[in-house]
CSV table of C-alpha atoms in Angstrom, one decimal:
chain,number,residue,atom,x,y,z
A,986,UNK,CA,-10.2,-2.2,-1.5
A,987,UNK,CA,-11.5,-6.1,-0.8
A,988,UNK,CA,-13.4,-7.6,2.0
A,989,UNK,CA,-13.0,-10.5,0.9
A,990,UNK,CA,-10.7,-12.8,1.6
A,991,UNK,CA,-8.1,-14.8,-0.8
A,992,UNK,CA,-8.0,-18.3,-1.1
A,993,UNK,CA,-4.5,-17.3,-0.2
A,994,UNK,CA,-5.8,-16.1,3.5
A,995,UNK,CA,-8.0,-18.6,4.0
A,996,UNK,CA,-5.4,-21.8,3.5
A,997,UNK,CA,-2.6,-20.0,5.5
A,998,UNK,CA,-5.0,-18.9,8.6
A,999,UNK,CA,-7.8,-21.1,8.3
A,1000,UNK,CA,-6.4,-24.6,7.1
A,1001,UNK,CA,-2.9,-24.8,8.2
A,1002,UNK,CA,-3.5,-23.8,11.8
A,1003,UNK,CA,-5.3,-26.6,12.0
A,1004,UNK,CA,-2.5,-28.8,10.2
A,1005,UNK,CA,0.2,-27.5,12.2
A,1006,UNK,CA,-1.4,-28.1,15.5
A,1007,UNK,CA,-2.2,-31.6,14.4
A,1008,UNK,CA,1.3,-32.0,13.1
A,1009,UNK,CA,2.4,-30.6,16.6
A,1010,UNK,CA,-0.2,-33.2,18.8
A,1011,UNK,CA,0.5,-36.1,16.8
A,1012,UNK,CA,4.3,-36.2,16.5
A,1013,UNK,CA,5.0,-34.8,19.9
A,1014,UNK,CA,3.3,-37.4,21.5
A,1015,UNK,CA,4.3,-40.2,19.7
A,1016,UNK,CA,8.0,-38.8,19.9
A,1017,UNK,CA,7.1,-38.8,24.0
A,1018,UNK,CA,5.9,-42.7,23.3
A,1019,UNK,CA,8.9,-44.0,20.9
A,1020,UNK,CA,12.0,-41.8,22.0
A,1021,UNK,CA,11.4,-40.2,25.3
A,1022,UNK,CA,15.1,-39.7,26.3
A,1023,UNK,CA,15.3,-37.5,22.9
A,1024,UNK,CA,13.2,-34.4,25.1
A,1025,UNK,CA,15.7,-33.0,26.1
A,1026,UNK,CA,18.6,-30.2,24.8
A,1027,UNK,CA,22.3,-31.1,25.0
A,1028,UNK,CA,24.5,-30.7,28.2
A,1029,UNK,CA,26.5,-27.8,27.5
A,1030,UNK,CA,28.8,-28.7,29.7
A,1031,UNK,CA,31.2,-30.3,27.7
A,1032,UNK,CA,30.9,-27.4,25.4
A,1033,UNK,CA,31.8,-23.6,24.9
A,1034,UNK,CA,30.4,-21.9,28.0
A,1035,UNK,CA,31.9,-18.0,27.6
A,1036,UNK,CA,29.5,-17.2,24.5
A,1037,UNK,CA,26.7,-19.2,26.0
A,1038,UNK,CA,26.0,-17.1,28.9
A,1039,UNK,CA,24.8,-13.9,26.2
A,1040,UNK,CA,22.7,-16.5,24.2
A,1041,UNK,CA,21.4,-18.4,26.5
A,1042,UNK,CA,20.0,-15.7,29.2
A,1043,UNK,CA,18.7,-12.9,27.4
A,1044,UNK,CA,16.5,-15.4,24.9
A,1045,UNK,CA,14.9,-17.5,27.3
A,1046,UNK,CA,13.8,-14.1,29.4
A,1047,UNK,CA,12.8,-12.0,26.4
A,1048,UNK,CA,11.6,-14.7,24.3
A,1049,UNK,CA,9.5,-15.6,27.9
A,1050,UNK,CA,8.2,-12.0,29.0
A,1051,UNK,CA,7.1,-11.5,25.1
A,1052,UNK,CA,5.5,-15.2,25.0
A,1053,UNK,CA,3.6,-14.4,28.2
A,1054,UNK,CA,2.6,-11.0,26.7
A,1055,UNK,CA,0.7,-12.6,23.7
A,1056,UNK,CA,-1.0,-15.7,26.5
A,1057,UNK,CA,-2.7,-12.9,28.6
A,1058,UNK,CA,-3.4,-11.1,25.4
A,1059,UNK,CA,-5.5,-14.2,24.1
A,1060,UNK,CA,-6.7,-15.3,27.4
A,1061,UNK,CA,-7.5,-12.1,29.0
A,1062,UNK,CA,-8.0,-9.3,25.7
A,1063,UNK,CA,-10.8,-6.8,27.8
A,1064,UNK,CA,-8.3,-6.5,31.1
A,1065,UNK,CA,-5.3,-5.7,29.1
A,1066,UNK,CA,-7.3,-3.4,26.8
A,1067,UNK,CA,-8.9,-1.8,30.2
A,1068,UNK,CA,-5.3,-1.7,31.3
A,1069,UNK,CA,-4.0,0.0,28.3
A,1070,UNK,CA,-6.7,2.3,28.8
A,1071,UNK,CA,-3.6,4.9,30.4
A,1072,UNK,CA,-1.9,6.2,27.9
A,1073,UNK,CA,0.9,6.2,30.0
A,1074,UNK,CA,0.5,2.5,30.9
A,1075,UNK,CA,-0.5,1.6,27.3
A,1076,UNK,CA,3.6,2.7,26.5
A,1077,UNK,CA,5.3,1.2,29.5
A,1078,UNK,CA,3.9,-2.0,28.4
A,1079,UNK,CA,4.8,-1.8,24.9
A,1080,UNK,CA,8.2,-0.1,25.5
A,1081,UNK,CA,8.9,-3.5,28.2
A,1082,UNK,CA,7.3,-5.7,24.8
A,1083,UNK,CA,10.2,-4.4,23.2
A,1084,UNK,CA,12.8,-4.2,25.8
A,1085,UNK,CA,12.1,-8.2,26.4
A,1086,UNK,CA,11.8,-8.6,21.8
A,1087,UNK,CA,15.2,-6.8,21.6
A,1088,UNK,CA,16.7,-8.9,24.1
A,1089,UNK,CA,15.2,-12.3,22.9
A,1090,UNK,CA,17.0,-11.2,19.3
A,1091,UNK,CA,20.2,-10.0,21.5
A,1092,UNK,CA,20.0,-13.8,22.8
A,1093,UNK,CA,19.8,-15.3,19.5
A,1094,UNK,CA,22.1,-13.7,17.2
A,1095,UNK,CA,24.8,-14.6,20.1
A,1096,UNK,CA,23.4,-18.3,19.9
A,1097,UNK,CA,23.8,-18.3,16.2
A,1098,UNK,CA,27.0,-16.9,16.1
A,1099,UNK,CA,28.1,-19.4,19.5
A,1100,UNK,CA,27.0,-21.8,16.6
A,1101,UNK,CA,29.0,-20.9,13.6
A,1102,UNK,CA,32.0,-19.7,15.9
A,1103,UNK,CA,32.6,-23.2,17.7
A,1104,UNK,CA,33.5,-26.1,16.1
A,1105,UNK,CA,32.4,-28.6,19.1
A,1106,UNK,CA,29.3,-27.1,19.0
A,1107,UNK,CA,29.0,-27.0,15.0
A,1108,UNK,CA,29.6,-31.1,15.8
A,1109,UNK,CA,26.5,-31.5,17.7
A,1110,UNK,CA,24.1,-29.1,15.6
A,1111,UNK,CA,21.6,-30.8,13.1
A,1112,UNK,CA,19.7,-29.6,10.0
A,1113,UNK,CA,16.6,-29.3,12.6
A,1114,UNK,CA,18.6,-27.1,14.8
A,1115,UNK,CA,19.5,-24.8,11.9
A,1116,UNK,CA,15.8,-25.1,10.2
A,1117,UNK,CA,14.8,-23.9,14.0
A,1118,UNK,CA,17.2,-20.8,13.9
A,1119,UNK,CA,15.9,-19.0,10.6
A,1120,UNK,CA,12.2,-20.0,11.7
A,1121,UNK,CA,13.1,-18.2,15.6
A,1122,UNK,CA,14.8,-15.1,13.2
A,1123,UNK,CA,12.0,-14.6,11.3
A,1124,UNK,CA,9.8,-14.6,14.4
A,1125,UNK,CA,11.6,-12.1,16.5
A,1126,UNK,CA,12.7,-9.8,13.6
A,1127,UNK,CA,9.3,-9.6,12.4
A,1128,UNK,CA,7.5,-9.3,15.5
A,1129,UNK,CA,9.9,-6.1,16.8
A,1130,UNK,CA,9.3,-4.7,13.2
A,1131,UNK,CA,5.3,-5.4,13.9
A,1132,UNK,CA,5.9,-3.7,17.6
A,1133,UNK,CA,7.9,-0.7,15.8
A,1134,UNK,CA,5.8,0.2,12.8
A,1135,UNK,CA,2.5,-1.3,14.0
A,1136,UNK,CA,2.4,0.0,17.1
A,1137,UNK,CA,0.4,-0.5,19.4
A,1138,UNK,CA,0.0,-4.4,19.4
A,1139,UNK,CA,-0.6,-4.7,22.7
A,1140,UNK,CA,-4.2,-3.1,22.1
A,1141,UNK,CA,-4.7,-3.7,18.5
A,1142,UNK,CA,-3.9,-7.6,19.3
A,1143,UNK,CA,-6.4,-7.9,21.7
A,1144,UNK,CA,-9.2,-6.5,19.2
A,1145,UNK,CA,-8.6,-8.0,16.2
A,1146,UNK,CA,-6.1,-11.3,16.8
A,1147,UNK,CA,-7.9,-12.4,19.7
A,1148,UNK,CA,-11.4,-13.1,18.2
A,1149,UNK,CA,-9.4,-14.6,15.7
A,1150,UNK,CA,-7.8,-17.0,17.3
A,1151,UNK,CA,-10.5,-17.7,19.6
A,1152,UNK,CA,-12.7,-18.8,16.9
A,1153,UNK,CA,-10.0,-21.4,15.5
A,1154,UNK,CA,-10.3,-22.8,18.7
A,1155,UNK,CA,-14.3,-22.7,18.3
A,1156,UNK,CA,-13.4,-24.6,14.8
A,1157,UNK,CA,-15.2,-21.9,12.9
A,1158,UNK,CA,-12.4,-19.7,11.7
A,1159,UNK,CA,-13.2,-16.0,11.3
A,1160,UNK,CA,-10.3,-14.6,8.9
A,1161,UNK,CA,-11.9,-11.2,7.7
A,1162,UNK,CA,-10.0,-9.5,10.3
A,1163,UNK,CA,-6.2,-10.9,9.9
A,1164,UNK,CA,-6.7,-11.1,5.9
A,1165,UNK,CA,-6.4,-7.3,6.2
A,1166,UNK,CA,-3.6,-7.2,8.2
A,1167,UNK,CA,0.1,-5.8,6.7
A,1168,UNK,CA,2.4,-8.2,5.4
A,1169,UNK,CA,4.7,-8.0,8.4
A,1170,UNK,CA,1.6,-9.4,10.5
A,1171,UNK,CA,0.6,-12.2,8.3
A,1172,UNK,CA,4.3,-13.1,8.0
A,1173,UNK,CA,4.8,-13.4,12.1
A,1174,UNK,CA,1.3,-15.4,12.4
A,1175,UNK,CA,1.9,-18.1,9.2
A,1176,UNK,CA,5.5,-18.4,10.9
A,1177,UNK,CA,4.5,-18.8,14.3
A,1178,UNK,CA,2.3,-21.9,12.8
A,1179,UNK,CA,5.5,-23.1,10.5
A,1180,UNK,CA,7.2,-23.1,14.2
A,1181,UNK,CA,4.1,-25.0,15.9
A,1182,UNK,CA,4.4,-27.5,13.5
A,1183,UNK,CA,8.2,-28.2,13.4
A,1184,UNK,CA,8.1,-27.8,17.0
A,1185,UNK,CA,7.7,-32.0,17.7
A,1186,UNK,CA,11.0,-32.7,15.5
A,1187,UNK,CA,13.5,-30.7,17.4
A,1188,UNK,CA,14.8,-29.7,20.4
A,1189,UNK,CA,12.3,-27.6,20.9
A,1190,UNK,CA,10.9,-29.9,23.0
A,1191,UNK,CA,12.8,-29.3,25.5
A,1192,UNK,CA,10.2,-26.9,26.8
A,1193,UNK,CA,7.7,-29.6,27.4
A,1194,UNK,CA,10.0,-30.9,30.0
A,1195,UNK,CA,11.3,-28.2,31.9
A,1196,UNK,CA,13.8,-29.3,34.6
A,1197,UNK,CA,12.0,-27.1,37.5
A,1198,UNK,CA,15.1,-29.0,39.7
A,1199,UNK,CA,17.6,-27.2,37.9
A,1200,UNK,CA,16.7,-23.8,39.7
A,1201,UNK,CA,17.5,-25.2,43.0
A,1202,UNK,CA,19.5,-28.3,43.2
A,1203,UNK,CA,23.4,-28.4,42.9
A,1204,UNK,CA,25.5,-28.2,39.4
A,1205,UNK,CA,26.5,-32.0,38.4
A,1206,UNK,CA,29.2,-33.4,36.2
A,1207,UNK,CA,27.4,-34.9,33.3
A,1208,UNK,CA,29.1,-38.0,31.5
A,1209,UNK,CA,28.5,-38.7,28.0
A,1210,UNK,CA,27.9,-42.1,27.4
A,1211,UNK,CA,29.1,-43.7,23.9
A,1212,UNK,CA,29.9,-47.3,23.0
A,1213,UNK,CA,33.3,-48.4,22.3
A,1214,UNK,CA,34.6,-47.5,19.4
A,1215,UNK,CA,31.2,-45.4,18.3
B,1357,UNK,CA,-59.1,-22.1,7.5
B,1358,UNK,CA,-58.2,-25.8,9.0
B,1359,UNK,CA,-55.2,-26.6,11.1
B,1360,UNK,CA,-53.0,-28.1,7.9
B,1361,UNK,CA,-53.6,-24.6,5.4
B,1362,UNK,CA,-52.5,-22.8,9.0
B,1363,UNK,CA,-49.3,-24.8,9.1
B,1364,UNK,CA,-48.7,-24.4,5.1
B,1365,UNK,CA,-49.3,-20.5,5.7
B,1366,UNK,CA,-47.4,-20.6,8.3
B,1367,UNK,CA,-44.4,-22.6,6.5
B,1368,UNK,CA,-44.5,-20.1,3.7
B,1369,UNK,CA,-44.1,-16.8,5.6
B,1370,UNK,CA,-41.5,-17.5,8.2
B,1371,UNK,CA,-38.9,-18.1,6.0
B,1372,UNK,CA,-39.5,-14.5,3.9
B,1373,UNK,CA,-39.7,-12.9,7.4
B,1374,UNK,CA,-36.7,-14.4,8.3
B,1375,UNK,CA,-34.8,-13.7,5.1
B,1376,UNK,CA,-36.2,-10.3,5.4
B,1377,UNK,CA,-34.5,-9.9,8.5
B,1378,UNK,CA,-31.1,-11.3,7.3
B,1379,UNK,CA,-31.2,-9.2,4.9
B,1380,UNK,CA,-31.8,-6.2,7.0
B,1381,UNK,CA,-29.2,-7.3,9.1
B,1382,UNK,CA,-26.7,-7.8,6.5
B,1383,UNK,CA,-27.2,-4.4,5.3
B,1384,UNK,CA,-27.1,-3.1,8.4
B,1385,UNK,CA,-23.7,-4.5,8.8
B,1386,UNK,CA,-22.0,-4.1,6.0
B,1387,UNK,CA,-23.8,-1.2,3.3
B,1388,UNK,CA,-25.2,1.6,6.2
B,1389,UNK,CA,-21.5,3.3,6.7
B,1390,UNK,CA,-21.4,3.9,2.7
B,1391,UNK,CA,-25.2,4.2,2.1
B,1392,UNK,CA,-28.5,5.5,3.0
B,1393,UNK,CA,-32.0,5.2,2.1
B,1394,UNK,CA,-33.6,7.9,1.7
B,1395,UNK,CA,-31.2,10.0,4.4
B,1396,UNK,CA,-28.4,11.3,1.0
B,1397,UNK,CA,-25.2,9.9,-0.2
B,1398,UNK,CA,-22.2,9.5,1.6
B,1399,UNK,CA,-19.5,7.6,0.3
B,1400,UNK,CA,-22.2,5.4,-2.5
B,1401,UNK,CA,-25.3,6.8,-3.8
B,1402,UNK,CA,-28.3,6.9,-1.6
B,1403,UNK,CA,-30.3,3.8,-2.6
B,1404,UNK,CA,-34.2,5.1,-2.3
B,1405,UNK,CA,-35.8,4.0,-5.5
B,1406,UNK,CA,-32.5,2.5,-7.0
B,1407,UNK,CA,-34.2,-0.4,-8.6
B,1408,UNK,CA,-35.8,2.9,-10.8
B,1409,UNK,CA,-32.5,3.5,-12.0
B,1410,UNK,CA,-31.0,0.3,-13.0
B,1411,UNK,CA,-32.5,-2.9,-13.8
B,1412,UNK,CA,-32.1,-5.5,-11.2
B,1413,UNK,CA,-30.3,-7.8,-13.0
B,1414,UNK,CA,-27.4,-5.5,-13.6
B,1415,UNK,CA,-27.7,-4.2,-9.6
B,1416,UNK,CA,-27.4,-7.9,-8.0
B,1417,UNK,CA,-24.4,-8.4,-10.8
B,1418,UNK,CA,-22.6,-4.9,-9.4
B,1419,UNK,CA,-23.3,-6.2,-6.1
B,1420,UNK,CA,-21.9,-9.8,-6.1
B,1421,UNK,CA,-18.4,-7.7,-7.6
B,1422,UNK,CA,-18.5,-4.4,-8.2
B,1423,UNK,CA,-14.9,-4.4,-9.4
B,1424,UNK,CA,-15.1,-7.3,-12.3
B,1425,UNK,CA,-17.8,-4.6,-13.9
B,1426,UNK,CA,-15.5,-1.8,-13.2
B,1427,UNK,CA,-12.5,-3.4,-14.4
B,1428,UNK,CA,-14.7,-5.1,-17.7
B,1429,UNK,CA,-15.3,-0.6,-19.0
B,1430,UNK,CA,-19.7,-1.0,-17.8
B,1431,UNK,CA,-20.3,3.2,-17.9
B,1432,UNK,CA,-23.1,2.9,-15.2
B,1433,UNK,CA,-20.3,1.1,-12.9
B,1434,UNK,CA,-17.5,3.4,-13.7
B,1435,UNK,CA,-19.8,6.8,-13.3
B,1436,UNK,CA,-21.2,5.0,-9.7
B,1437,UNK,CA,-16.8,5.0,-8.9
B,1438,UNK,CA,-16.2,8.6,-10.7
B,1439,UNK,CA,-19.2,9.7,-8.5
B,1440,UNK,CA,-17.9,8.2,-5.0
B,1441,UNK,CA,-14.0,10.0,-5.5
B,1442,UNK,CA,-12.7,6.9,-7.0
B,1443,UNK,CA,-13.6,4.9,-3.8
B,1444,UNK,CA,-14.4,1.5,-5.1
B,1445,UNK,CA,-17.3,-0.4,-3.6
B,1446,UNK,CA,-15.8,-3.6,-1.8
B,1447,UNK,CA,-17.0,-7.0,-2.5
B,1448,UNK,CA,-18.9,-8.0,0.3
B,1449,UNK,CA,-18.0,-11.0,2.4
B,1450,UNK,CA,-21.1,-13.5,1.6
B,1451,UNK,CA,-22.3,-11.8,-1.2
B,1452,UNK,CA,-24.5,-14.3,-3.6
B,1453,UNK,CA,-27.3,-14.4,-6.2
B,1454,UNK,CA,-29.7,-15.0,-3.2
B,1455,UNK,CA,-28.4,-12.4,-0.9
B,1456,UNK,CA,-27.9,-9.8,-3.5
B,1457,UNK,CA,-31.7,-10.6,-4.9
B,1458,UNK,CA,-32.6,-10.4,-0.6
B,1459,UNK,CA,-30.8,-6.8,-0.5
B,1460,UNK,CA,-32.5,-5.7,-3.5
B,1461,UNK,CA,-36.0,-6.7,-2.3
B,1462,UNK,CA,-35.0,-4.7,1.1
B,1463,UNK,CA,-34.6,-1.5,-1.0
B,1464,UNK,CA,-37.4,-1.8,-2.2
B,1465,UNK,CA,-39.3,-2.2,0.3
B,1466,UNK,CA,-37.7,0.5,2.3
B,1467,UNK,CA,-37.9,2.9,-0.6
B,1468,UNK,CA,-41.7,3.4,-0.5
B,1469,UNK,CA,-42.1,3.8,3.4
B,1470,UNK,CA,-42.1,7.6,4.1
B,1471,UNK,CA,-38.9,6.9,6.4
B,1472,UNK,CA,-36.6,4.1,6.1
B,1473,UNK,CA,-35.1,2.7,9.2
B,1474,UNK,CA,-32.1,3.0,6.8
B,1475,UNK,CA,-32.2,6.7,6.4
B,1476,UNK,CA,-28.5,6.8,8.1
B,1477,UNK,CA,-27.2,8.4,11.5
B,1478,UNK,CA,-28.7,11.6,11.5
B,1479,UNK,CA,-25.9,13.7,13.8
B,1480,UNK,CA,-26.3,17.4,14.9
B,1481,UNK,CA,-25.2,20.1,13.2
B,1482,UNK,CA,-24.8,22.5,15.9
B,1483,UNK,CA,-21.3,23.8,16.3
B,1484,UNK,CA,-19.2,21.8,18.5
B,1485,UNK,CA,-17.8,22.9,21.8
B,1486,UNK,CA,-14.2,22.2,23.5
B,1487,UNK,CA,-15.3,20.3,25.8
B,1488,UNK,CA,-16.9,18.0,23.0
B,1489,UNK,CA,-13.2,17.9,21.7
B,1490,UNK,CA,-11.5,17.3,24.7
B,1491,UNK,CA,-14.2,14.5,25.2
B,1492,UNK,CA,-13.5,13.0,22.1
B,1493,UNK,CA,-10.1,13.4,23.0
B,1494,UNK,CA,-10.2,11.4,25.7
B,1495,UNK,CA,-11.9,8.5,23.8
B,1496,UNK,CA,-9.0,8.4,21.1
B,1497,UNK,CA,-6.5,7.8,23.6
B,1498,UNK,CA,-9.0,5.7,25.8
B,1499,UNK,CA,-9.7,7.7,28.6
B,1500,UNK,CA,-13.1,8.0,28.4
B,1501,UNK,CA,-14.3,4.4,27.9
B,1502,UNK,CA,-16.4,3.4,24.9
B,1503,UNK,CA,-20.3,2.6,26.5
B,1504,UNK,CA,-20.4,-0.4,24.3
B,1505,UNK,CA,-16.9,-1.9,25.1
B,1506,UNK,CA,-15.0,-1.0,21.3
B,1507,UNK,CA,-11.4,-0.5,21.5
B,1508,UNK,CA,-9.9,3.0,21.6
B,1509,UNK,CA,-8.8,4.4,18.7
B,1510,UNK,CA,-5.3,4.9,19.7
B,1511,UNK,CA,-4.8,0.9,19.6
B,1512,UNK,CA,-4.3,1.5,16.0
B,1513,UNK,CA,-4.2,4.7,15.0
B,1514,UNK,CA,-2.5,8.2,15.6
B,1515,UNK,CA,-2.8,12.0,15.0
B,1516,UNK,CA,-0.9,14.9,15.0
B,1517,UNK,CA,-0.5,16.7,19.1
B,1518,UNK,CA,-1.9,13.2,20.9
B,1519,UNK,CA,0.9,13.5,23.4
B,1520,UNK,CA,3.8,10.5,24.7
B,1521,UNK,CA,4.5,8.2,22.5
B,1522,UNK,CA,1.6,9.1,19.8
B,1523,UNK,CA,-0.9,7.0,18.6
B,1524,UNK,CA,-0.8,3.3,16.8
B,1525,UNK,CA,0.4,2.4,13.5
B,1526,UNK,CA,-1.4,-0.4,12.1
B,1527,UNK,CA,-4.2,2.1,10.7
B,1528,UNK,CA,-3.9,5.4,8.8
B,1529,UNK,CA,-3.3,8.9,10.8
B,1530,UNK,CA,-6.6,10.3,11.6
B,1531,UNK,CA,-5.8,13.9,11.6
B,1532,UNK,CA,-6.9,14.6,8.3
B,1533,UNK,CA,-9.8,12.2,8.1
B,1534,UNK,CA,-12.5,14.6,8.5
B,1535,UNK,CA,-11.5,15.9,5.1
B,1536,UNK,CA,-10.5,12.6,3.8
B,1537,UNK,CA,-14.4,11.3,3.9
B,1538,UNK,CA,-15.8,15.1,3.4
B,1539,UNK,CA,-17.2,16.1,6.5
B,1540,UNK,CA,-19.7,15.9,9.8
B,1541,UNK,CA,-22.0,13.3,8.2
B,1542,UNK,CA,-20.2,11.2,5.8
B,1543,UNK,CA,-17.6,10.4,8.7
B,1544,UNK,CA,-20.3,10.1,11.5
B,1545,UNK,CA,-22.1,6.8,9.4
B,1546,UNK,CA,-18.3,6.2,9.0
B,1547,UNK,CA,-17.6,5.7,12.7
B,1548,UNK,CA,-21.0,4.7,13.2
B,1549,UNK,CA,-21.1,1.1,11.2
B,1550,UNK,CA,-17.1,1.1,9.9
B,1551,UNK,CA,-16.8,-0.5,6.8
B,1552,UNK,CA,-12.8,-1.9,6.8
B,1553,UNK,CA,-12.4,-5.4,7.0
B,1554,UNK,CA,-10.5,-4.9,10.4
B,1555,UNK,CA,-12.5,-2.5,11.9
B,1556,UNK,CA,-16.2,-4.0,10.8
B,1557,UNK,CA,-15.7,-7.2,13.1
B,1558,UNK,CA,-14.7,-5.2,16.0
B,1559,UNK,CA,-17.3,-2.4,15.5
B,1560,UNK,CA,-20.4,-4.8,14.7
B,1561,UNK,CA,-20.3,-6.5,18.1
B,1562,UNK,CA,-19.1,-3.2,19.6
B,1563,UNK,CA,-21.0,-0.3,18.3
B,1564,UNK,CA,-20.3,3.4,18.7
B,1565,UNK,CA,-23.2,5.3,20.0
B,1566,UNK,CA,-24.7,8.4,18.5
B,1567,UNK,CA,-22.8,10.8,20.8
B,1568,UNK,CA,-19.8,9.0,20.9
B,1569,UNK,CA,-19.4,9.1,16.8
B,1570,UNK,CA,-20.8,12.9,17.3
B,1571,UNK,CA,-17.7,13.4,20.1
B,1572,UNK,CA,-15.2,12.2,17.8
B,1573,UNK,CA,-16.1,14.2,14.8
B,1574,UNK,CA,-15.4,17.1,17.4
B,1575,UNK,CA,-12.4,15.8,17.5
B,1576,UNK,CA,-11.5,15.4,14.1
B,1577,UNK,CA,-12.9,18.6,12.6
B,1578,UNK,CA,-10.4,20.5,15.2
B,1579,UNK,CA,-7.4,18.3,13.9
B,1580,UNK,CA,-8.2,18.6,10.4
B,1581,UNK,CA,-8.7,22.6,11.1
B,1582,UNK,CA,-5.1,22.3,12.3
B,1583,UNK,CA,-3.8,20.7,9.6
B,1584,UNK,CA,-0.5,18.3,9.1
B,1585,UNK,CA,0.1,14.7,10.3
B,1586,UNK,CA,1.6,12.8,12.7
B,1587,UNK,CA,5.6,12.4,12.9
B,1588,UNK,CA,8.1,10.1,13.2
B,1589,UNK,CA,9.5,11.6,16.3
B,1590,UNK,CA,7.6,9.7,18.7
B,1591,UNK,CA,8.7,6.4,17.1
B,1592,UNK,CA,11.8,7.4,17.0
B,1593,UNK,CA,11.9,7.6,20.6
B,1594,UNK,CA,9.9,4.5,21.7
B,1595,UNK,CA,12.4,2.6,20.2
B,1596,UNK,CA,15.5,4.9,21.6
B,1597,UNK,CA,13.6,4.0,25.0
B,1598,UNK,CA,13.2,0.2,24.5
B,1599,UNK,CA,16.8,0.3,22.9
B,1600,UNK,CA,18.3,2.1,26.2
B,1601,UNK,CA,16.3,-0.8,28.4
B,1602,UNK,CA,17.1,-3.6,26.3
B,1603,UNK,CA,21.1,-2.7,26.7
B,1604,UNK,CA,20.3,-2.0,30.7
B,1605,UNK,CA,18.9,-5.2,30.9
B,1606,UNK,CA,21.8,-7.0,29.1
B,1607,UNK,CA,24.0,-5.1,31.8
B,1608,UNK,CA,21.4,-6.2,34.7
B,1609,UNK,CA,22.0,-9.6,33.5
B,1610,UNK,CA,25.5,-9.5,33.4
B,1611,UNK,CA,25.6,-8.1,37.0
B,1612,UNK,CA,23.2,-10.7,38.7
B,1613,UNK,CA,25.2,-13.7,37.2
B,1614,UNK,CA,28.5,-12.0,38.2
B,1615,UNK,CA,29.7,-15.1,39.7
B,1616,UNK,CA,28.2,-17.1,37.1
B,1617,UNK,CA,30.7,-20.4,35.9
B,1618,UNK,CA,32.8,-19.3,33.2
B,1619,UNK,CA,33.5,-22.4,32.3
B,1620,UNK,CA,30.3,-25.1,34.0
B,1621,UNK,CA,32.6,-28.2,33.3
B,1622,UNK,CA,36.2,-27.6,34.1
B,1623,UNK,CA,35.9,-26.0,37.7
B,1624,UNK,CA,33.7,-29.6,39.0
B,1625,UNK,CA,36.0,-31.6,37.7
B,1626,UNK,CA,39.4,-29.9,39.0
B,1627,UNK,CA,37.0,-29.9,42.3
B,1628,UNK,CA,36.4,-33.5,42.4
B,1629,UNK,CA,40.3,-34.0,41.5
B,1630,UNK,CA,41.4,-31.9,44.3
B,1631,UNK,CA,38.6,-34.0,46.7
B,1632,UNK,CA,40.2,-37.4,45.7
């Protein structure tokens, strides 16, 4: 038993997050200023639409619900603990969280399978897309692993990870409780920083420019512009 | 004494007082879960008059790196480890030579007192009642809130016969913790100032009060008598509940978007051609 964080823990939980967020803000702003039209993911109209549904819908609804849970745990930890003080509510929250995590995994697998099986889609897939897929798979699988083998995350996240995250925000990292966490939890956290750092280099930037009118406007035919001979 | 001398005196005394206070606070946060000063042995030895058992230089070195001293084969360090049932004292975060010396000064001063402030949690030895056990269970499950706002045990720990989907599994099963920590006093002291890197930062700010520690000890004493440990059935139930929910979720998506475009572009282009 050793209470002192290892140097590697210092690097991963006290230095790496700042590097990731610095890269995130710097490159995101720079990319928006220099290549604002790249702030999107490609239209799927010319591509495959059958498998697309099973990648698109479960993944997006799953990840949005799971992310919302994490954000609530960060913003209102005391209220989350209060909600969980009735075991039935704790179990409801945890089962719901795992359901959405499994939906995310199903969607992610479907999206990867679609990219591997459709030549049209493979042609518009870049190296950064594959890196994002690898990072997302690690993130989702480690998250499910943590949910299953180290429950109840909604409570202990509020009690241990939230103070750590706030300490980062206050520029005074307190990593003692995180340094003692199981490996799967550490992988989940470090990989999240990797995703944040890599985010501005990928099509994930579409999260920052969500086209809300798509929810109510009628579908439109998209035309791809290509120069003659290109 | 002129004004200048008074200032010099204050300047000399204040840091010393601050240092003593800091050492006491450090001791409270990092040492009391395993040690008392004059209150008897817990996991670690009673530190009353420790300076008479070993010289300050050795004690300073040990405080700064207990594991290193054991690894070096130091006979007295090995004896201490044996007396602590194999538990190695952790290297406390923030420990350095100056702090170790300040702690030894504090221990020496406290040892001279008739009753040290670090005599340890004086827990009642009355027999526990069914109501004590029930209240302990409620605190474990979170249905009885902890006075200082700490999270309930169920967040990270499980134990046998908890019901529902059981407790958390981030930290050890506590069914037999009463046996592991060898009784009421050790366990209550541990609960009062837990020394694990995960629990310490939380319960430093939100400590249990003496009565809460007593009620949890009642629960753990009862669970140790019953024996066994939590099984994995609750975990399987948890997984299958979520899996079933996910399957229903997928079916719900399929049903909700029943009239979705099976192909987005082709019908749109066909529609445009027909309207030409």
